PDB file of C-alpha atoms in Angstrom:
ATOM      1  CA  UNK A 438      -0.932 -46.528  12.825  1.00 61.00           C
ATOM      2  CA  UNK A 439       0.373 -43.178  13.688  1.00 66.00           C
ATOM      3  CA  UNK A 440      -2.957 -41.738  11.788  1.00 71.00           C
ATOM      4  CA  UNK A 441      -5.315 -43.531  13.593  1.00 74.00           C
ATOM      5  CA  UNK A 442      -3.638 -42.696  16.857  1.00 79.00           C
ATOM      6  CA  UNK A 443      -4.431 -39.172  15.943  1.00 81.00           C
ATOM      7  CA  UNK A 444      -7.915 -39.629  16.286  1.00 80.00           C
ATOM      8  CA  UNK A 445      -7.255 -41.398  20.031  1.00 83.00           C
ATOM      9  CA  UNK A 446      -7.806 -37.690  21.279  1.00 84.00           C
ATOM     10  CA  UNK A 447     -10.931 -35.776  21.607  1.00 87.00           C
ATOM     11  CA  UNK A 448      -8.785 -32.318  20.715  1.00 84.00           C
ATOM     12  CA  UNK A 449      -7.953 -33.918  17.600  1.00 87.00           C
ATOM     13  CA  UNK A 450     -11.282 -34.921  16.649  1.00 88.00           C
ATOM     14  CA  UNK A 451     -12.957 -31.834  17.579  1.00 88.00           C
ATOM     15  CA  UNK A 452     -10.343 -29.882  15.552  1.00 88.00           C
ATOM     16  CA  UNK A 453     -11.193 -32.007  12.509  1.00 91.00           C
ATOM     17  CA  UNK A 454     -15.148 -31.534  12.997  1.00 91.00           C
ATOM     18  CA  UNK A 455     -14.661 -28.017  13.288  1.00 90.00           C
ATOM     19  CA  UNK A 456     -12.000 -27.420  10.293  1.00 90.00           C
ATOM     20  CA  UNK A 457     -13.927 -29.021   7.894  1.00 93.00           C
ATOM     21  CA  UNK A 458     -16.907 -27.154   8.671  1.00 93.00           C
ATOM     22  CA  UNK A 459     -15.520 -24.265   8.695  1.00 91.00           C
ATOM     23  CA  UNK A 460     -12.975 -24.529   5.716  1.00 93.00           C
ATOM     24  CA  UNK A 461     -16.501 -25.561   3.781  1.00 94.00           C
ATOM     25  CA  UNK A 462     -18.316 -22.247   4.719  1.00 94.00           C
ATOM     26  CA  UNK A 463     -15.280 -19.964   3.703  1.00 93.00           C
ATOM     27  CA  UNK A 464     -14.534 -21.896   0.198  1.00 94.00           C
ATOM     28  CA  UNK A 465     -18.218 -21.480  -1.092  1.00 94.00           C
ATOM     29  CA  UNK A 466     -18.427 -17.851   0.504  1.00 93.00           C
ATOM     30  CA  UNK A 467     -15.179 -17.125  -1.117  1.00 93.00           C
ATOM     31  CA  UNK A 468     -16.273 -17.855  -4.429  1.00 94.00           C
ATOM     32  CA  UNK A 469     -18.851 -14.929  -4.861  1.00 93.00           C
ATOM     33  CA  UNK A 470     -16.604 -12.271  -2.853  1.00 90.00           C
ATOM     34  CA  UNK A 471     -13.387 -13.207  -5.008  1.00 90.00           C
ATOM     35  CA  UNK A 472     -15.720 -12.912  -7.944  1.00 90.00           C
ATOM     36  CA  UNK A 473     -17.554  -9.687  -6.771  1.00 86.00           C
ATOM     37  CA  UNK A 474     -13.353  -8.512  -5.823  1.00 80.00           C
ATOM     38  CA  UNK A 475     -14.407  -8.361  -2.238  1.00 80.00           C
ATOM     39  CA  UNK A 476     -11.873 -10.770  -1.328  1.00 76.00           C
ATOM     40  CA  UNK A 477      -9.651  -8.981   1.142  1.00 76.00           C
ATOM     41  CA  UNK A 478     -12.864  -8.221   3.044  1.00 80.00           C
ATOM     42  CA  UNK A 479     -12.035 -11.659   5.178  1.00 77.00           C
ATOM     43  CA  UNK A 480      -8.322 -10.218   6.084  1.00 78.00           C
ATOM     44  CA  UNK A 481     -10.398  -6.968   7.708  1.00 83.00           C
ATOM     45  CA  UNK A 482     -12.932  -8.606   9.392  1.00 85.00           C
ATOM     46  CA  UNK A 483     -10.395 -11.034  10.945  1.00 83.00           C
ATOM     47  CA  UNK A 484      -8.965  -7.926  12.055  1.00 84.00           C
ATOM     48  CA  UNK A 485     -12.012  -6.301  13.681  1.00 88.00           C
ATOM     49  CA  UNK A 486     -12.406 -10.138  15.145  1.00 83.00           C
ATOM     50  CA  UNK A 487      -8.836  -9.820  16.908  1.00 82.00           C
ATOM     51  CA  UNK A 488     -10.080  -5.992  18.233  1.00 84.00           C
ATOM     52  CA  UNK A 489     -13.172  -7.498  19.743  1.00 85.00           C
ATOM     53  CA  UNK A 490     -11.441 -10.744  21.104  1.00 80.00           C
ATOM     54  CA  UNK A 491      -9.172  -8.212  23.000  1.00 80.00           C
ATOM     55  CA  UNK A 492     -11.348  -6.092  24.282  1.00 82.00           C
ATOM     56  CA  UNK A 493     -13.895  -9.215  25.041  1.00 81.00           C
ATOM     57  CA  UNK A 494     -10.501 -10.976  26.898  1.00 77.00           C
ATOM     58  CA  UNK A 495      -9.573  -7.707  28.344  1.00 78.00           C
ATOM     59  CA  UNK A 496     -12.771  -7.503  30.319  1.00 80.00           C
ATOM     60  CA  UNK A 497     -13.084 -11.005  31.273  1.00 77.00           C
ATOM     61  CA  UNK A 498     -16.202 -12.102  28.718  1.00 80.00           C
ATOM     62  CA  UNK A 499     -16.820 -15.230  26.961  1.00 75.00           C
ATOM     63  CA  UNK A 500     -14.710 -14.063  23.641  1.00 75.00           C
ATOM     64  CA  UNK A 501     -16.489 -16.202  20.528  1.00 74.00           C
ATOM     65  CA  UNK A 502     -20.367 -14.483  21.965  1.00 80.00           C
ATOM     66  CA  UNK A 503     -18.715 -11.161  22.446  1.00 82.00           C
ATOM     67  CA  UNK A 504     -16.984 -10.800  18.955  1.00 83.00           C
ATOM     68  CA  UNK A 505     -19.546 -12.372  16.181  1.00 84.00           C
ATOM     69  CA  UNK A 506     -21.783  -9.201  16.535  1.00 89.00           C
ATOM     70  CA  UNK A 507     -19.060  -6.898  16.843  1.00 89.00           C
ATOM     71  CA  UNK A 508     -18.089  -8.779  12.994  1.00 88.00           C
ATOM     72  CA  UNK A 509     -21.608  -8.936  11.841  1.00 89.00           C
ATOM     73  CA  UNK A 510     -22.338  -5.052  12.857  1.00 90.00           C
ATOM     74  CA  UNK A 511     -18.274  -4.158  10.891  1.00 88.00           C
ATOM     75  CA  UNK A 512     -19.115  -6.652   7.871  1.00 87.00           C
ATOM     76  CA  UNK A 513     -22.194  -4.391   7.444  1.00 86.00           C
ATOM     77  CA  UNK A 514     -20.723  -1.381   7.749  1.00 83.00           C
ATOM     78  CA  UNK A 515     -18.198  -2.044   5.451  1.00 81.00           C
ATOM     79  CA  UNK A 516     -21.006  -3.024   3.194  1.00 78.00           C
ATOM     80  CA  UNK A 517     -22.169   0.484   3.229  1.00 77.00           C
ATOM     81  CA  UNK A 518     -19.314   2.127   3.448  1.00 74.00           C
ATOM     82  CA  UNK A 519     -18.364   0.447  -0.205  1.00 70.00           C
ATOM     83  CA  UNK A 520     -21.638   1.549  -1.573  1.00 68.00           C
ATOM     84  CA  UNK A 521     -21.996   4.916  -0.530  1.00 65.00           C
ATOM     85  CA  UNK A 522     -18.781   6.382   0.439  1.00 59.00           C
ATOM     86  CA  UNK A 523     -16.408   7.735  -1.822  1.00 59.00           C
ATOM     87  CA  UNK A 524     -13.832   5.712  -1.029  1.00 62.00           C
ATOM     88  CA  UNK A 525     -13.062   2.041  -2.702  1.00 65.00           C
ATOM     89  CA  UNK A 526     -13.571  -1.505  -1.484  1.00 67.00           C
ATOM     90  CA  UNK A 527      -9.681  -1.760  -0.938  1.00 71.00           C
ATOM     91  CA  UNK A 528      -9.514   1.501   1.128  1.00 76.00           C
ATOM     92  CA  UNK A 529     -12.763   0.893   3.265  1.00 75.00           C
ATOM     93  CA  UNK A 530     -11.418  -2.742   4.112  1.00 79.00           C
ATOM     94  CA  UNK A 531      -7.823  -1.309   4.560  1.00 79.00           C
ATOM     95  CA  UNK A 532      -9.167   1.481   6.797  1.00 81.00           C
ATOM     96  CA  UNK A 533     -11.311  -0.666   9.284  1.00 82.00           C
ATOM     97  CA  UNK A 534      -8.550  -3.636   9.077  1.00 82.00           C
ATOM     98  CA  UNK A 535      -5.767  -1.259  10.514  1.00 83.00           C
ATOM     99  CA  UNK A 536      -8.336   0.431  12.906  1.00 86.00           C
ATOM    100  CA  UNK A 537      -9.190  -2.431  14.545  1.00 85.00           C
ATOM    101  CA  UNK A 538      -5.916  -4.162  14.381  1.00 81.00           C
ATOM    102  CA  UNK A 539      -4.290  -1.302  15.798  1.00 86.00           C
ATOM    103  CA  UNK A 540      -7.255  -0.861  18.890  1.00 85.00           C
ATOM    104  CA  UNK A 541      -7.022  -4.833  19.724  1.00 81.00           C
ATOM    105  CA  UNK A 542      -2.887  -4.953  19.687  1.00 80.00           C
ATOM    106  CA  UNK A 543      -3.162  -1.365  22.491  1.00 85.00           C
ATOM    107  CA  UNK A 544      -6.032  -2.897  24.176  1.00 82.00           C
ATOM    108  CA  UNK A 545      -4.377  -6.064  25.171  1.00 77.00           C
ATOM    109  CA  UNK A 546      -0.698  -4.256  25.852  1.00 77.00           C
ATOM    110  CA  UNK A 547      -2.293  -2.318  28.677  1.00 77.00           C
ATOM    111  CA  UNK A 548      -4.271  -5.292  30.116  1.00 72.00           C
ATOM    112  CA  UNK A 549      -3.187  -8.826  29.754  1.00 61.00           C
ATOM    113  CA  UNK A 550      -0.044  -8.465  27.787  1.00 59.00           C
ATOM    114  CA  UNK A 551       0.528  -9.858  24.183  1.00 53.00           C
ATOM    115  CA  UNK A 552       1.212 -13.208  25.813  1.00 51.00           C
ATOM    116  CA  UNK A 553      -1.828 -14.130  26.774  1.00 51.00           C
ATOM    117  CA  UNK A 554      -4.767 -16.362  24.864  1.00 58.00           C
ATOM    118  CA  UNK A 555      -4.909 -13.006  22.322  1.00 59.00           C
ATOM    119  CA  UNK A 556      -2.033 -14.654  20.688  1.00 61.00           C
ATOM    120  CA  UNK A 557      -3.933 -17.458  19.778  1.00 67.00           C
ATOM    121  CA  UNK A 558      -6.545 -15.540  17.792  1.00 67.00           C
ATOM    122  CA  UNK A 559      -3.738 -13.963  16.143  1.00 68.00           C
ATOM    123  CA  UNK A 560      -1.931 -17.392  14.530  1.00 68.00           C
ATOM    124  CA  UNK A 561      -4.779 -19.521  15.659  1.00 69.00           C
ATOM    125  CA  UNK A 562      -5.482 -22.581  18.068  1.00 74.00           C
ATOM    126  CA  UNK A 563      -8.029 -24.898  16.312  1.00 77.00           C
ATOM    127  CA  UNK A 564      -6.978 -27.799  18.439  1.00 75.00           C
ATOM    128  CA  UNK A 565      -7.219 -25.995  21.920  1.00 75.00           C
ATOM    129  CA  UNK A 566     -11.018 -25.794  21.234  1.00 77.00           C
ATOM    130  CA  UNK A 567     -13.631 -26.323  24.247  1.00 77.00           C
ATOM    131  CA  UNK A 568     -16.698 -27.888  23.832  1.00 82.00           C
ATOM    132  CA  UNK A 569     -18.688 -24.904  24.121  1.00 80.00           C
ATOM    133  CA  UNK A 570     -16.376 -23.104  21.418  1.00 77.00           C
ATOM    134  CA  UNK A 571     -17.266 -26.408  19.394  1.00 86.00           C
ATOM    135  CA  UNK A 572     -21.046 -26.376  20.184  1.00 87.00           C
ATOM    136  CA  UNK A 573     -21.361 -23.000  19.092  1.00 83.00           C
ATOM    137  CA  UNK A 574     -18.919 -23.372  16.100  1.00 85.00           C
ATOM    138  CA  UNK A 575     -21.176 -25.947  14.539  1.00 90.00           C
ATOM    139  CA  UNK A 576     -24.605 -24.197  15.050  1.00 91.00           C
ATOM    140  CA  UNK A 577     -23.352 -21.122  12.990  1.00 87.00           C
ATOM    141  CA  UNK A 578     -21.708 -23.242  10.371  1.00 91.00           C
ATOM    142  CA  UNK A 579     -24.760 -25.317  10.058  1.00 93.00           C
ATOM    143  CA  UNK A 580     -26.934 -22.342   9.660  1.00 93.00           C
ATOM    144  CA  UNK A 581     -24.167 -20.543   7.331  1.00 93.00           C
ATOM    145  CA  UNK A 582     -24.426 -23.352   4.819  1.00 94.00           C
ATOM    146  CA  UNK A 583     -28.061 -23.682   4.937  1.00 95.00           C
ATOM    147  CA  UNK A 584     -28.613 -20.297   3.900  1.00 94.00           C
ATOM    148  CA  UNK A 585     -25.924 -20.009   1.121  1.00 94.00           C
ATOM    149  CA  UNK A 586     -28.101 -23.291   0.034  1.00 93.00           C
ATOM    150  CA  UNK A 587     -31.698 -21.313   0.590  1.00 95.00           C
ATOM    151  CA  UNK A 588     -30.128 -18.050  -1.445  1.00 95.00           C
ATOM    152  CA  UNK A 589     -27.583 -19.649  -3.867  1.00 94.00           C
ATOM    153  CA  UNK A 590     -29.613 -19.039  -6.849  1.00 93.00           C
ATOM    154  CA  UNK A 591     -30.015 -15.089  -5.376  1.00 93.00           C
ATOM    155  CA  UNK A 592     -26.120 -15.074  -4.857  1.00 93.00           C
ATOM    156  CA  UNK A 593     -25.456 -15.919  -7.913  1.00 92.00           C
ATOM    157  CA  UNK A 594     -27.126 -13.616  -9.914  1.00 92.00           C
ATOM    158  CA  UNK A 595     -25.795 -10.841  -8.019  1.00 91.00           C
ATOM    159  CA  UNK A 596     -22.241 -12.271  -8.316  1.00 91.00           C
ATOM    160  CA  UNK A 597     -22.054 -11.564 -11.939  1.00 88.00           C
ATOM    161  CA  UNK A 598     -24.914  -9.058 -12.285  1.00 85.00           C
ATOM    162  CA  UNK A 599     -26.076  -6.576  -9.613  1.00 86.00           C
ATOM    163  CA  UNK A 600     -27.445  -4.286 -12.245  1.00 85.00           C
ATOM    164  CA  UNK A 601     -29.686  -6.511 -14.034  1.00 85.00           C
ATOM    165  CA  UNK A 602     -30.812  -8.106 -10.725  1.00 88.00           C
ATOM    166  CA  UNK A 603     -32.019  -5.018  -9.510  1.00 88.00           C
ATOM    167  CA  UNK A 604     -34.065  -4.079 -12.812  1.00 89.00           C
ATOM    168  CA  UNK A 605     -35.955  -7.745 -12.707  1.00 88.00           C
ATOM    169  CA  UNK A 606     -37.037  -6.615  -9.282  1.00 88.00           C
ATOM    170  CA  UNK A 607     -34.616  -8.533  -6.826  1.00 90.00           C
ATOM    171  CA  UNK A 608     -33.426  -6.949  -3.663  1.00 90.00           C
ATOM    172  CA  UNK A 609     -29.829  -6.607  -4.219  1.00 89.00           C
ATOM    173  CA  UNK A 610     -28.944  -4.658  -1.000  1.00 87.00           C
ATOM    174  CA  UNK A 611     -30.947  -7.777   1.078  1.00 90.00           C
ATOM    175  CA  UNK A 612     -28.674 -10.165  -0.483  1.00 92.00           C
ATOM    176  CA  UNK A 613     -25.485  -8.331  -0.393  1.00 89.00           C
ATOM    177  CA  UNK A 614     -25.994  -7.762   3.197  1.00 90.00           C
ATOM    178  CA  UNK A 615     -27.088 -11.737   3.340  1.00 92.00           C
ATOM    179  CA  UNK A 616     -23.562 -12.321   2.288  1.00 91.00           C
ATOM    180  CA  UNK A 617     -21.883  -9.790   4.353  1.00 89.00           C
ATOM    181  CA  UNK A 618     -23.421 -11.114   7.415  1.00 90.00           C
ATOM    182  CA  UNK A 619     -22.237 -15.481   6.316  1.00 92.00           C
ATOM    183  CA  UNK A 620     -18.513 -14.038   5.606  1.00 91.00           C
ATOM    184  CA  UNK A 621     -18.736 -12.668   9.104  1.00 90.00           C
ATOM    185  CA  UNK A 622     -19.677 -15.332  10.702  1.00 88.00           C
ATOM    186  CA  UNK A 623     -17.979 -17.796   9.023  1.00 90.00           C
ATOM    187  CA  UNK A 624     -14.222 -15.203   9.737  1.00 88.00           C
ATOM    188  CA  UNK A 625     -15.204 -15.312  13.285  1.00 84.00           C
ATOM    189  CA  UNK A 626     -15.196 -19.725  13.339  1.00 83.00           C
ATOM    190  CA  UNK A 627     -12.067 -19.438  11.382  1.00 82.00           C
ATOM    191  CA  UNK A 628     -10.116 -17.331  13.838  1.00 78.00           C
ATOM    192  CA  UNK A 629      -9.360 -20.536  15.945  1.00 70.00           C
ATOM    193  CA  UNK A 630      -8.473 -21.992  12.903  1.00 73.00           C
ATOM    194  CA  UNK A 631      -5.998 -19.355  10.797  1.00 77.00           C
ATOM    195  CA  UNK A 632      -5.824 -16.372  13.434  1.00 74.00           C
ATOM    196  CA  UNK A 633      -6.091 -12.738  12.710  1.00 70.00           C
ATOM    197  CA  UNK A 634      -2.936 -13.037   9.869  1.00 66.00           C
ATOM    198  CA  UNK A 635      -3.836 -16.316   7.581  1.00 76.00           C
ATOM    199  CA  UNK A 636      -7.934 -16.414   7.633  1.00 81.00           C
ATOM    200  CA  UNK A 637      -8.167 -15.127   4.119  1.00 82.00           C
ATOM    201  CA  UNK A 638      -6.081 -17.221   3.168  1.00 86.00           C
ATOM    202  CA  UNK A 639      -8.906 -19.791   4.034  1.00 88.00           C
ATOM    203  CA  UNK A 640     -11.358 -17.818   1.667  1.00 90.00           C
ATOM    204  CA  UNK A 641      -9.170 -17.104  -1.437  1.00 91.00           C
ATOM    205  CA  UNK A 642      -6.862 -20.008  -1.762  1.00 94.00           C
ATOM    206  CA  UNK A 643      -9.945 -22.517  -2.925  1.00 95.00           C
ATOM    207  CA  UNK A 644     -11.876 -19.967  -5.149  1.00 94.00           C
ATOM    208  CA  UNK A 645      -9.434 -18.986  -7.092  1.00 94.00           C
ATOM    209  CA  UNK A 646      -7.804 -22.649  -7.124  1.00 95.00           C
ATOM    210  CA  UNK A 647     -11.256 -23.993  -8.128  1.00 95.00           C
ATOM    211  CA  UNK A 648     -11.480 -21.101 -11.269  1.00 94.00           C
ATOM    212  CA  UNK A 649      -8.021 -22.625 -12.659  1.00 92.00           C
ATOM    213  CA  UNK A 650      -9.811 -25.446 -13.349  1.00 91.00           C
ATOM    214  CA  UNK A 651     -14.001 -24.856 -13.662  1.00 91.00           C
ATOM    215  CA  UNK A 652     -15.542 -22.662 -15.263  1.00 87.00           C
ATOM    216  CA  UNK A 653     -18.990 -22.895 -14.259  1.00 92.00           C
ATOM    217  CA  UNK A 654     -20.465 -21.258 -11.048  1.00 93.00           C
ATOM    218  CA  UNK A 655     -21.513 -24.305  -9.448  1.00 93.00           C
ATOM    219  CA  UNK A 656     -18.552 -26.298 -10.761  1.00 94.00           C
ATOM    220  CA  UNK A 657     -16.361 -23.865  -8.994  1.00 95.00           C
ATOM    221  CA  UNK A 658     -18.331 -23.687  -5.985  1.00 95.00           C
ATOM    222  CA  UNK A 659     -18.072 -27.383  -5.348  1.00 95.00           C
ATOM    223  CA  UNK A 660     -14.686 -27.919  -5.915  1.00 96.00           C
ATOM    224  CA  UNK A 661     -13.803 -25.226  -3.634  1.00 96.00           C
ATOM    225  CA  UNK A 662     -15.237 -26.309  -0.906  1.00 95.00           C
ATOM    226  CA  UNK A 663     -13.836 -30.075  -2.010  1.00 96.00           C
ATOM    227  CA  UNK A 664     -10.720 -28.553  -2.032  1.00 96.00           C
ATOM    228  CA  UNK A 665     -10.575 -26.793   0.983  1.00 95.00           C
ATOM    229  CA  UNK A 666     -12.123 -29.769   2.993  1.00 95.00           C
ATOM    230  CA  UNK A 667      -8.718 -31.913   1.683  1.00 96.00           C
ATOM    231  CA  UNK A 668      -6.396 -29.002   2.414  1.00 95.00           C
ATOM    232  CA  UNK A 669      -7.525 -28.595   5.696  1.00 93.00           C
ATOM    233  CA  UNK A 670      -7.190 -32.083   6.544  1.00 94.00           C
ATOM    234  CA  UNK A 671      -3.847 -32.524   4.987  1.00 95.00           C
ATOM    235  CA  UNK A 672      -2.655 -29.455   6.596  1.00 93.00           C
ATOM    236  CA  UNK A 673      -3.860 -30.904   9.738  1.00 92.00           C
ATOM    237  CA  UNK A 674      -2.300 -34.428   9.538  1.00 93.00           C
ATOM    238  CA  UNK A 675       0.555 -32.403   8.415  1.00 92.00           C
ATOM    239  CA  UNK A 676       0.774 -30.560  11.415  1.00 90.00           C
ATOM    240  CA  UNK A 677       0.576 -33.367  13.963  1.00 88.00           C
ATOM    241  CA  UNK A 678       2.928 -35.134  12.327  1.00 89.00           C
ATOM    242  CA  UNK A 679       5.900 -32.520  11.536  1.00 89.00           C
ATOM    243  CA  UNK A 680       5.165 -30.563  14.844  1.00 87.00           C
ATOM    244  CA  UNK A 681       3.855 -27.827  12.692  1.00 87.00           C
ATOM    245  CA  UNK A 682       1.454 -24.730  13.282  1.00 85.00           C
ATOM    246  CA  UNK A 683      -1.925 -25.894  12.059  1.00 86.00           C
ATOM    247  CA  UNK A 684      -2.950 -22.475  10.290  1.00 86.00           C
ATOM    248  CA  UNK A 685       0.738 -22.400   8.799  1.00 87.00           C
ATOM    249  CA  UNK A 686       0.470 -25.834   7.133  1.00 91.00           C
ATOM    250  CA  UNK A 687      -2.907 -25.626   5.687  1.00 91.00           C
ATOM    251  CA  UNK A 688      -1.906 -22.127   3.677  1.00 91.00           C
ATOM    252  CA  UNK A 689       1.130 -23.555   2.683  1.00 93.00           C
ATOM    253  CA  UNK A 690      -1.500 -27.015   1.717  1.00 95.00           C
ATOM    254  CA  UNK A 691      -3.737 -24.776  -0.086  1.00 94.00           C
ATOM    255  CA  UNK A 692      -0.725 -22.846  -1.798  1.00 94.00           C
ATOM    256  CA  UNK A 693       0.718 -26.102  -3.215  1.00 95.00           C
ATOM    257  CA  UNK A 694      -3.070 -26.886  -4.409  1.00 95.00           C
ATOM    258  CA  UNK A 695      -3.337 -23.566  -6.276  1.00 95.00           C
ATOM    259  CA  UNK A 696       0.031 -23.970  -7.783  1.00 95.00           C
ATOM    260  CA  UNK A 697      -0.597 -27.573  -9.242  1.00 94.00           C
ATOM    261  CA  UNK A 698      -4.023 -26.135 -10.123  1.00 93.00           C
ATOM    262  CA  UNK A 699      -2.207 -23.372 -12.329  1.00 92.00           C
ATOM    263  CA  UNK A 700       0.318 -25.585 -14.198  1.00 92.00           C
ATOM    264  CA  UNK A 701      -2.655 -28.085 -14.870  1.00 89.00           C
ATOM    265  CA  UNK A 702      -4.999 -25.111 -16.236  1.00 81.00           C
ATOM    266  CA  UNK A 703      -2.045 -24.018 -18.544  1.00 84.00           C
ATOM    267  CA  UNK A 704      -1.334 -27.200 -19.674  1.00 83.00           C
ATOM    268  CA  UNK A 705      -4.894 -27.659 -20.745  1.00 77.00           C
ATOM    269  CA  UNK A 706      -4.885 -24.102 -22.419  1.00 69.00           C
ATOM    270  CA  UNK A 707      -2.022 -25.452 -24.509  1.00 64.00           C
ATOM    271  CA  UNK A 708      -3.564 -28.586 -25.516  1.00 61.00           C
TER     272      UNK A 708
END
């Protein structure tokens, strides 16, 4: 009875529409950037997210239109930055992450004060949603897992081979940048879900839970996003009924997940 009361109110429901979409787009986008070790690149572009939020509160916009391309333009940036620049993956994620994190966190200090709606970015607040923040939430969702459908085949091949992808003729920097562009998207949705500190958590937890126990690219795909669909909603339910943060109890969901994934994936290496 208590679980069907849940769904009595429209927050509730609109939390659940929104998490699963969401927790769908980050598990299959997770899979190539955990496999292509990009994976930390959803902890810095949460982080340019909570710069742009600030700034976007700060001046009194509309903070979800102001910060996606602020993310998209940073994703792609970092995209370069990896490719050309003499420093790693890690440091070019590390540098922008702090940057940003560091600009947002002054930013809101001198304006609003850290107690403000900023906060909520930070840990997240899936179920204080509007309906516009909903609206637009599903439109970008929509459209990220059409095109991961349209370009899987593309995605793949540069997931495990960028070299020989680019001597049959594909364009590897189009695709790349394809992919760049989804994460973005898809870290700006999850903000009101995780916040700032746990959205990667969203994007690594059901790849790499997933690998323990497929081993084929689409196997893993699917179960990720199976498996992040039933986190989120058990991290949900969780929360409503222990009086827990929402982003808190779906990492620690997903964390459980991952370790009964790794005993079962030993087990099976034994046997």
């Amino acid at each position: 009875m208590i679980l069907l009361e849940m769904f009595t109110y429209p927050f509730i429901v609109r939390a659940f529409v929104v998490g699963i979409l969401v927790s769908v787009c980050a598990a299959l986008l997770g899979v190539p950037l955990v496999l292509k070790r990009y994976s930390m690149i959803g902890d810095g572009l949460s982080h340019v997210s909570f710069g742009a939020l600030s700034v976007a509160v700060a001046c009194g916009w509309a903070p979800l239109p102001v910060s996606i391309p602020v993310v998209v333009l940073a994703a792609l940036r970092l995209l370069r930055m990896t490719e050309r620049s003499k420093l790693g993956a890690d440091a070019a994620i590390a540098v922008v992450s702090a940057s940003a994190l560091a600009i947002g966190i002054i930013v809101t200090s001198l304006t609003t004060g850290m107690t403000t709606d900023v906060d909520s970015y930070m840990f997240g607040s899936i179920l204080a949603l509007s309906r516009a923040d909903v609206a637009l939430s599903i439109g970008v969702s929509v459209a990220v897992l059409v095109l991961f459908g349209l370009f899987y085949h593309q995605l793949f091949a540069i997931t495990f081979d960028e070299s020989f992808s680019r001597a049959t003729g594909m364009k590897v920097g189009v695709y790349n940048t394809l992919l760049a562009v989804l994460t973005a998207l898809t870290i700006v949705l999850g903000m009101r879900l995780m916040g700032a500190m746990l959205i990667s958590s969203l994007v690594i937890f059901p790849a790499l839970t997933a690998m323990r126990l497929k081993k084929s690219f689409l196997g893993v795909v699917v179960l990720a996003g199976c498996l992040s669909v039933v986190c989120f909603c058990v991290g949900l339910t969780g929360s409503y009924l222990l009086s827990l943060p929402v982003g808190a109890s779906v990492v620690v969901t997903s964390l459980a997940a991952f370790l009964v994934a790794t005993v079962m994936g030993r087990i099976r290496g034994r046997n």
